[in-house]
Short mmCIF file of C-alpha atoms and ligand atoms in Angstrom, two decimals:
data_model
loop_
_atom_site.label_atom_id
_atom_site.label_comp_id
_atom_site.label_asym_id
_atom_site.label_seq_id
_atom_site.Cartn_x
_atom_site.Cartn_y
_atom_site.Cartn_z
CA UNK A 4 29.39 -58.91 -8.89
CA UNK A 5 31.97 -56.20 -8.87
CA UNK A 6 30.27 -54.10 -11.41
CA UNK A 7 26.79 -54.49 -10.20
CA UNK A 8 28.10 -53.68 -6.69
CA UNK A 9 29.22 -50.38 -7.87
CA UNK A 10 25.76 -49.58 -9.67
CA UNK A 11 23.84 -50.33 -6.39
CA UNK A 12 26.25 -47.71 -4.23
CA UNK A 13 25.85 -45.26 -6.88
CA UNK A 14 22.08 -44.99 -8.46
CA UNK A 15 21.18 -43.83 -5.01
CA UNK A 16 23.90 -40.96 -5.04
CA UNK A 17 22.86 -39.96 -8.81
CA UNK A 18 18.65 -40.39 -7.11
CA UNK A 19 19.85 -38.07 -4.27
CA UNK A 20 21.91 -35.36 -6.56
CA UNK A 21 18.96 -35.39 -8.35
CA UNK A 22 16.59 -34.61 -5.76
CA UNK A 23 18.76 -31.96 -4.72
CA UNK A 24 18.86 -30.28 -8.41
CA UNK A 25 15.16 -30.14 -8.92
CA UNK A 26 15.47 -28.40 -5.09
CA UNK A 27 17.79 -25.96 -6.02
CA UNK A 28 16.33 -24.73 -9.59
CA UNK A 29 12.53 -24.74 -7.84
CA UNK A 30 14.01 -22.19 -5.35
CA UNK A 31 15.96 -19.84 -7.69
CA UNK A 32 13.07 -19.70 -10.01
CA UNK A 33 10.27 -19.21 -6.96
CA UNK A 34 13.12 -16.21 -5.41
CA UNK A 35 12.88 -14.46 -8.51
CA UNK A 36 9.23 -13.50 -7.66
CA UNK A 37 8.73 -11.70 -4.55
CA UNK A 38 9.37 -13.57 -1.80
CA UNK A 39 6.21 -15.36 0.68
CA UNK A 40 7.41 -14.29 4.32
CA UNK A 41 8.55 -17.79 6.07
CA UNK A 42 6.78 -15.34 9.15
CA UNK A 43 3.14 -16.65 9.70
CA UNK A 44 0.82 -14.73 10.94
CA UNK A 45 1.56 -15.29 15.05
CA UNK A 46 5.26 -13.98 14.73
CA UNK A 47 4.81 -11.02 16.27
CA UNK A 48 1.66 -10.97 17.92
CA UNK A 49 3.45 -11.78 21.51
CA UNK A 50 6.14 -9.36 20.96
CA UNK A 51 5.11 -6.17 18.52
CA UNK A 52 8.02 -4.46 16.59
CA UNK A 53 8.55 -1.96 14.59
CA UNK A 54 11.99 -3.57 13.38
CA UNK A 55 11.10 -5.82 10.46
CA UNK A 56 13.79 -9.00 10.93
CA UNK A 57 15.77 -9.11 8.54
CA UNK A 58 15.23 -12.63 7.45
CA UNK A 59 11.29 -11.64 6.36
CA UNK A 60 12.54 -8.91 4.58
CA UNK A 61 11.53 -9.06 0.83
CA UNK A 62 14.21 -9.77 -1.80
CA UNK A 63 12.42 -10.34 -4.87
CA UNK A 64 11.55 -6.80 -5.88
CA UNK A 65 12.19 -6.54 -9.76
CA UNK A 66 14.71 -3.38 -9.70
CA UNK A 67 15.15 -3.94 -13.70
CA UNK A 68 13.69 -1.01 -16.10
CA UNK A 69 13.46 -2.49 -19.64
CA UNK A 70 12.10 0.04 -22.46
CA UNK A 71 10.74 -1.05 -25.89
CA UNK A 72 12.73 -0.20 -28.92
CA UNK A 73 12.68 2.94 -30.34
CA UNK A 74 10.01 4.78 -28.02
CA UNK A 75 9.84 8.31 -28.56
CA UNK A 76 9.40 10.72 -24.94
CA UNK A 77 10.74 13.79 -24.51
CA UNK A 78 14.76 13.91 -23.42
CA UNK A 79 15.12 13.78 -20.32
CA UNK A 80 17.35 17.29 -18.17
CA UNK A 81 19.33 16.66 -15.14
CA UNK A 82 19.19 20.73 -14.44
CA UNK A 83 15.83 21.31 -15.71
CA UNK A 84 12.48 20.43 -13.49
CA UNK A 85 10.47 21.51 -10.57
CA UNK A 86 12.34 23.98 -8.69
CA UNK A 87 9.41 24.59 -6.41
CA UNK A 88 8.83 21.35 -5.00
CA UNK A 89 11.36 18.58 -3.27
CA UNK A 90 11.22 15.86 -5.38
CA UNK A 91 13.12 13.69 -3.17
CA UNK A 92 13.35 12.23 0.28
CA UNK A 93 16.83 12.53 2.65
CA UNK A 94 17.08 8.70 1.74
CA UNK A 95 16.49 8.78 -1.24
CA UNK A 96 13.43 8.01 -1.86
CA UNK A 97 11.86 9.87 -5.16
CA UNK A 98 8.33 12.23 -3.70
CA UNK A 99 6.58 12.62 -7.06
CA UNK A 100 4.91 15.15 -8.17
CA UNK A 101 3.32 16.19 -11.40
CA UNK A 102 6.17 17.76 -14.08
CA UNK A 103 8.66 15.15 -12.11
CA UNK A 104 7.79 11.64 -13.94
CA UNK A 105 7.58 10.95 -18.18
CA UNK A 106 4.27 8.63 -17.96
CA UNK A 107 4.61 7.41 -21.20
CA UNK A 108 7.72 6.16 -20.56
CA UNK A 109 6.15 4.66 -17.20
CA UNK A 110 3.47 3.22 -18.85
CA UNK A 111 5.44 1.60 -21.55
CA UNK A 112 8.00 0.61 -18.56
CA UNK A 113 5.37 -1.47 -16.70
CA UNK A 114 2.38 -3.03 -19.13
CA UNK A 115 5.43 -4.95 -20.75
CA UNK A 116 5.94 -6.19 -16.72
CA UNK A 117 1.95 -7.44 -17.12
CA UNK A 118 1.58 -6.94 -13.53
CA UNK A 119 -1.55 -6.92 -11.56
CA UNK A 120 -2.53 -4.48 -8.86
CA UNK A 121 -4.90 -5.52 -5.77
CA UNK A 122 -7.10 -2.62 -4.57
CA UNK A 123 -8.52 -2.73 -1.04
CA UNK A 124 -11.44 -0.39 -0.56
CA UNK A 125 -14.19 -0.58 2.28
CA UNK A 126 -17.52 0.57 2.76
CA UNK A 127 -18.99 -0.48 6.16
CA UNK A 128 -21.89 0.97 7.13
CA UNK A 129 -23.25 3.81 5.20
CA UNK A 130 -19.94 4.61 3.60
CA UNK A 131 -21.14 2.28 0.43
CA UNK A 132 -22.98 5.55 -0.41
CA UNK A 133 -19.35 6.39 -1.56
CA UNK A 134 -18.61 3.28 -3.68
CA UNK A 135 -20.54 4.19 -7.26
CA UNK A 136 -18.41 7.06 -7.10
CA UNK A 137 -15.19 6.04 -6.08
CA UNK A 138 -15.61 2.96 -8.73
CA UNK A 139 -16.34 4.84 -11.48
CA UNK A 140 -13.79 6.97 -11.65
CA UNK A 141 -11.15 4.65 -10.75
CA UNK A 142 -12.40 3.18 -14.20
CA UNK A 143 -11.42 6.54 -15.53
CA UNK A 144 -8.08 7.79 -13.90
CA UNK A 145 -6.56 4.57 -12.13
CA UNK A 146 -3.81 2.58 -13.87
CA UNK A 147 -5.64 2.38 -16.66
CA UNK A 148 -5.10 -0.16 -19.37
CA UNK A 149 -3.42 -2.31 -16.48
CA UNK A 150 -4.94 -5.62 -14.54
CA UNK A 151 -6.17 -4.64 -11.11
CA UNK A 152 -8.63 -5.77 -9.07
CA UNK A 153 -11.42 -4.52 -7.05
CA UNK A 154 -11.33 -5.69 -3.17
CA UNK A 155 -14.40 -4.16 -1.73
CA UNK A 156 -15.06 -4.81 2.14
CA UNK A 157 -18.74 -3.90 2.50
CA UNK A 158 -21.46 -5.72 5.27
CA UNK A 159 -23.82 -4.56 2.70
CA UNK A 160 -23.02 -6.22 0.16
CA UNK A 161 -26.29 -6.11 -1.84
CA UNK A 162 -25.94 -2.76 -2.05
CA UNK A 163 -22.72 -2.83 -3.78
CA UNK A 164 -23.49 -0.96 -7.41
CA UNK A 165 -23.01 -2.19 -10.37
CA UNK A 166 -20.47 -0.45 -12.28
CA UNK A 167 -18.83 -1.57 -15.86
CA UNK A 168 -15.24 -2.57 -15.61
CA UNK A 169 -12.62 -2.28 -18.70
CA UNK A 170 -10.98 -5.61 -19.63
CA UNK A 171 -8.71 -6.60 -17.76
CA UNK A 172 -10.55 -5.44 -14.19
CA UNK A 173 -12.25 -6.85 -12.02
CA UNK A 174 -14.09 -6.30 -8.21
CA UNK A 175 -14.49 -8.59 -5.89
CA UNK A 176 -16.94 -7.89 -2.67
CA UNK A 177 -15.75 -9.33 0.81
CA UNK A 178 -18.34 -9.06 3.87
CA UNK A 179 -16.94 -8.39 7.04
CA UNK A 180 -19.20 -7.18 9.76
CA UNK A 181 -21.09 -3.58 10.78
CA UNK A 182 -19.67 -2.44 13.69
CA UNK A 183 -20.77 0.11 16.13
CA UNK A 184 -18.02 2.30 15.95
CA UNK A 185 -16.10 4.56 13.40
CA UNK A 186 -12.82 3.86 15.50
CA UNK A 187 -12.73 0.14 15.15
CA UNK A 188 -14.00 0.24 11.55
CA UNK A 189 -11.46 1.97 10.55
CA UNK A 190 -8.44 0.05 12.70
CA UNK A 191 -9.36 -3.41 11.54
CA UNK A 192 -8.68 -2.81 7.77
CA UNK A 193 -4.80 -3.29 8.54
CA UNK A 194 -5.92 -6.88 9.38
CA UNK A 195 -8.16 -7.31 6.76
CA UNK A 196 -5.33 -6.44 4.56
CA UNK A 197 -3.10 -9.14 5.84
CA UNK A 198 -5.22 -11.64 5.91
CA UNK A 199 -6.29 -11.18 1.97
CA UNK A 200 -3.05 -11.45 1.52
CA UNK A 201 -1.99 -14.37 3.12
CA UNK A 202 -5.84 -15.95 1.15
CA UNK A 203 -5.63 -14.38 -1.99
CA UNK A 204 -3.48 -12.68 -3.27
CA UNK A 205 -0.20 -14.32 -3.14
CA UNK A 206 -1.50 -15.79 -6.21
CA UNK A 207 -2.66 -13.09 -8.21
CA UNK A 208 -1.04 -9.60 -7.60
CA UNK A 209 2.44 -8.22 -7.38
CA UNK A 210 1.73 -5.33 -6.08
CA UNK A 211 -1.41 -3.30 -3.40
CA UNK A 212 -2.52 0.21 -2.77
CA UNK A 213 -5.16 0.02 0.44
CA UNK A 214 -7.43 3.69 -0.43
CA UNK A 215 -10.72 5.30 1.76
CA UNK A 216 -13.32 5.03 -0.39
CA UNK A 217 -15.14 8.54 0.61
CA UNK A 218 -12.78 9.71 -2.06
CA UNK A 219 -12.97 9.79 -5.52
CA UNK A 220 -10.40 10.06 -8.96
CA UNK A 221 -9.35 12.94 -11.18
CA UNK A 222 -6.83 12.86 -12.69
CA UNK A 223 -3.74 9.55 -13.67
CA UNK A 224 -3.13 7.60 -11.10
CA UNK A 225 -0.36 5.18 -12.59
CA UNK A 226 2.49 3.01 -12.83
CA UNK A 227 4.66 6.21 -10.68
CA UNK A 228 3.27 5.21 -8.04
CA UNK A 229 4.23 1.57 -8.17
CA UNK A 230 7.49 1.01 -5.37
CA UNK A 231 7.93 -1.49 -3.13
CA UNK A 232 6.96 0.95 0.16
CA UNK A 233 4.55 3.34 -0.92
CA UNK A 234 3.39 5.91 1.25
CA UNK A 235 1.39 9.25 0.73
CA UNK A 236 1.92 12.84 2.14
CA UNK A 237 -1.14 14.18 4.36
CA UNK A 238 -2.28 17.20 2.05
CA UNK A 239 -3.34 19.00 6.08
CA UNK A 240 0.50 18.82 7.14
CA UNK A 241 2.88 19.07 4.89
CA UNK A 242 3.63 23.12 5.70
CA UNK A 243 4.40 22.37 9.17
CA UNK A 244 6.79 22.37 11.78
CA UNK A 245 6.90 18.36 12.68
CA UNK A 246 6.11 19.49 15.83
CA UNK A 247 2.40 19.94 14.71
CA UNK A 248 1.97 16.43 13.35
CA UNK A 249 -0.68 14.78 14.96
CA UNK A 250 1.78 11.71 15.91
CA UNK A 251 0.44 9.61 19.16
CA UNK A 252 1.86 11.41 21.66
CA UNK A 253 1.80 8.71 24.50
CA UNK A 254 4.96 7.50 25.18
CA UNK A 255 3.32 3.85 26.50
CA UNK A 256 2.02 3.97 22.91
CA UNK A 257 2.96 1.41 20.26
CA UNK A 258 2.49 4.33 17.40
CA UNK A 259 4.54 6.96 19.70
CA UNK A 260 7.31 9.50 17.75
CA UNK A 261 8.87 11.48 20.26
CA UNK A 262 8.82 15.41 19.91
CA UNK A 263 11.56 16.18 17.36
CA UNK A 264 11.36 12.74 15.46
CA UNK A 265 9.38 11.71 12.22
CA UNK A 266 9.71 12.77 8.92
CA UNK A 267 6.54 13.60 6.99
CA UNK A 268 2.63 13.14 8.21
CA UNK A 269 1.25 10.09 6.54
CA UNK A 270 -2.44 9.71 5.48
CA UNK A 271 -3.81 6.71 6.72
CA UNK A 272 -6.44 7.13 3.62
CA UNK A 273 -3.33 5.61 0.77
CA UNK A 274 -1.41 3.34 1.19
CA UNK A 275 0.63 0.16 -0.97
CA UNK A 276 3.54 -0.83 -2.70
CA UNK A 277 5.08 -4.90 -3.34
CA UNK A 278 2.74 -7.38 -1.44
CA UNK A 279 5.25 -8.34 0.73
CA UNK A 280 6.12 -4.90 2.35
CA UNK A 281 2.40 -4.10 2.87
CA UNK A 282 2.07 -7.25 4.18
CA UNK A 283 4.50 -6.28 7.15
CA UNK A 284 3.15 -2.99 7.80
CA UNK A 285 -0.31 -4.15 8.28
CA UNK A 286 0.91 -7.55 10.24
CA UNK A 287 2.77 -5.04 12.02
CA UNK A 288 0.48 -2.04 12.52
CA UNK A 289 -2.17 -5.08 13.88
CA UNK A 290 -0.23 -6.55 16.78
CA UNK A 291 0.87 -3.17 17.73
CA UNK A 292 -3.09 -1.85 17.36
CA UNK A 293 -3.81 -5.01 19.53
CA UNK A 294 -1.93 -4.60 22.31
CA UNK A 295 -2.40 -0.80 22.90
CA UNK A 296 -5.72 -1.64 22.94
CA UNK A 297 -4.54 -4.77 25.75
CA UNK A 298 -2.80 -1.74 27.86
CA UNK A 299 -6.27 0.23 27.21
CA UNK A 300 -4.33 2.89 24.41
CA UNK A 301 -6.03 4.06 21.30
CA UNK A 302 -3.95 6.07 19.28
CA UNK A 303 -4.98 9.25 18.36
CA UNK A 304 -5.43 8.47 14.73
CA UNK A 305 -6.10 4.89 14.85
CA UNK A 306 -3.82 3.37 12.53
CA UNK A 307 -2.66 5.74 10.86
CA UNK A 308 -1.09 6.63 13.99
CA UNK A 309 0.60 3.46 13.76
CA UNK A 310 1.06 3.77 10.08
CA UNK A 311 3.01 7.01 10.65
CA UNK A 312 5.12 5.49 14.02
CA UNK A 313 5.74 2.06 10.86
CA UNK A 314 6.83 4.87 8.78
CA UNK A 315 9.44 6.77 10.28
CA UNK A 316 11.28 3.00 10.95
CA UNK A 317 10.86 1.83 7.94
CA UNK A 318 10.52 4.41 6.02
CA UNK A 319 8.88 4.20 2.40
CA UNK A 320 11.35 3.88 -0.97
CA UNK A 321 8.46 6.16 -2.59
CA UNK A 322 6.76 8.55 -1.00
CA UNK A 323 3.53 10.04 -3.04
CA UNK A 324 3.13 13.96 -2.98
CA UNK A 325 -0.59 15.48 -1.65
CA UNK A 326 -1.45 15.47 -5.63
CA UNK A 327 -1.89 11.52 -4.70
CA UNK A 328 -4.93 12.14 -1.37
CA UNK A 329 -6.29 15.95 -1.60
CA UNK A 330 -8.94 16.93 0.44
CA UNK A 331 -11.67 19.09 -1.59
CA UNK A 332 -13.00 21.77 1.44
CA UNK A 333 -9.09 22.14 1.28
CA UNK A 334 -8.49 25.41 -1.44
CA UNK A 335 -5.63 23.91 -4.03
CA UNK A 336 -2.35 24.95 -3.16
CA UNK A 337 0.26 26.76 -6.10
CA UNK A 338 2.28 23.35 -5.81
CA UNK A 339 -0.07 21.52 -6.38
CA UNK A 340 -0.66 21.43 -10.12
CA UNK A 341 -3.41 18.58 -10.30
CA UNK A 342 -5.29 16.38 -8.01
CA UNK A 343 -5.28 12.80 -8.64
CA UNK A 344 -7.21 11.90 -5.56
CA UNK A 345 -9.34 13.33 -2.99
CA UNK A 346 -11.68 12.73 -0.08
CA UNK A 347 -15.22 14.49 -0.81
CA UNK A 348 -16.97 16.31 1.68
CA UNK A 349 -18.73 14.48 4.09
CA UNK A 350 -20.54 15.53 6.92
CA UNK A 351 -19.19 12.67 9.60
CA UNK A 352 -22.75 13.10 12.16
CA UNK A 353 -24.99 11.38 9.67
CA UNK A 354 -22.68 8.95 8.20
CA UNK A 355 -20.19 7.28 10.91
CA UNK A 356 -22.01 5.00 13.41
CA UNK A 357 -20.91 6.78 16.41
CA UNK A 358 -19.89 10.74 17.00
C1 UD2 B 15 -8.08 10.06 8.19
C2 UD2 B 15 -7.46 8.84 7.49
C3 UD2 B 15 -8.09 7.81 7.22
C4 UD2 B 15 -7.72 7.43 8.66
C5 UD2 B 15 -8.92 7.92 10.04
C6 UD2 B 15 -8.10 7.17 11.23
C7 UD2 B 15 -6.70 10.18 4.95
C8 UD2 B 15 -7.64 10.90 4.03
N1 UD2 B 15 -8.36 9.64 5.98
O1 UD2 B 15 -9.50 9.53 7.92
O2 UD2 B 15 -8.01 6.62 6.47
O3 UD2 B 15 -6.55 6.77 8.87
O4 UD2 B 15 -8.45 9.43 9.36
O5 UD2 B 15 -9.57 6.32 11.97
O6 UD2 B 15 -5.86 9.41 5.44
N2 UD2 B 15 -14.91 3.30 7.06
C9 UD2 B 15 -16.37 3.10 6.76
N3 UD2 B 15 -17.05 2.93 7.51
C10 UD2 B 15 -17.10 3.81 8.28
C11 UD2 B 15 -16.18 4.44 9.29
C12 UD2 B 15 -15.85 4.44 7.82
O7 UD2 B 15 -16.66 1.96 6.02
O8 UD2 B 15 -18.32 3.78 8.97
C13 UD2 B 15 -14.19 3.54 6.34
C14 UD2 B 15 -13.79 3.64 4.81
O9 UD2 B 15 -13.24 3.47 3.68
C15 UD2 B 15 -13.02 5.12 5.29
C16 UD2 B 15 -12.28 4.59 5.92
O10 UD2 B 15 -12.87 4.01 7.25
O11 UD2 B 15 -13.04 5.81 4.24
C17 UD2 B 15 -11.95 6.25 6.94
O12 UD2 B 15 -13.13 6.40 7.82
P1 UD2 B 15 -13.05 7.80 8.00
O13 UD2 B 15 -12.74 7.91 6.09
O14 UD2 B 15 -14.12 8.51 8.24
O15 UD2 B 15 -11.83 8.48 8.14
P2 UD2 B 15 -11.58 10.17 8.25
O16 UD2 B 15 -11.93 11.16 7.73
O17 UD2 B 15 -10.88 10.19 10.60
#
């Protein structure tokens, strides 16, 4: 009888311990991957902030870099290398230029990880005309040999061109409404990127890059560009004093950057990183953009202004040189040894829905 009473108390205790162990095991195995933000979409809508609360900062970013044994590549040096450009920011993030990385080494590290890279590209209205070139050149130069999933957002799904894609690469079309204002199309991208991450990407992707469609690839864009939060230096301003950067200068705007502040001027046309970093960026820029709109403000360069404000407070962990978004109308500067991706020449009056 005594024995039976003891067992009847012990059984629930054992079951509870087992349950706790299962929960603990699940928690530990999940946290080794990129975490899913516990903050729902509505978290910051009423009170937009630049500073990301510590409880939503991704913790699962994997730094472990394993190479295959006996991999042959040229010996690295810490005293020889490029001397004409700066390859590290003051907060010690790499600035990627041709000649600062070894593509063979990087590919061998990241191919083993079997990562998946999502790409977003918007082709609304007449901008659909740029998509074929974008997709075809991406096949030749963008993460060749990796799993790449391109998400095309368009109001003209029937006009999406058929482009042969290599094994491991795929394309999904998402319909979006047309718009009468190009500013709105450009700015709404943040909201749609945020939704895509929430609805789809957390299931199947590790990294995301968000790119302008009126552009094409000319040379390798690969694993050297991977990082937590990745920004691209705008080709038009990197030789200028920061007083000349076209930041939003109205102090009432959520995109405001004061004179004497700001590191670099970054492109709105290319940015990326791990999903949760880009999610935080998109969520913050979108809610700050909406807050401005409520107050009748549109920042000087729409979401690019909000992105620049965000990156001033939340420093990118990898910065890509202007090789990663040049402009075809600009002659190449001597420090730009290769152009990997560039904006094509276009006549805005012909292609935008408004002037
Ligand atoms: C700059 C940025 C762009 C954005 C914009 C400010 C670069 C190279 N470009 O370019 O990313 O920050 O300033 O708003 O940094 N789009 C359409 N249909 C349209 C209009 C735009 O699909 O009718 C999409 C398309 O993906 C395009 C992107 O929005 O690539 C940006 O528009 P843009 O290229 O006209 O902006 P632009 O040249 O002023």
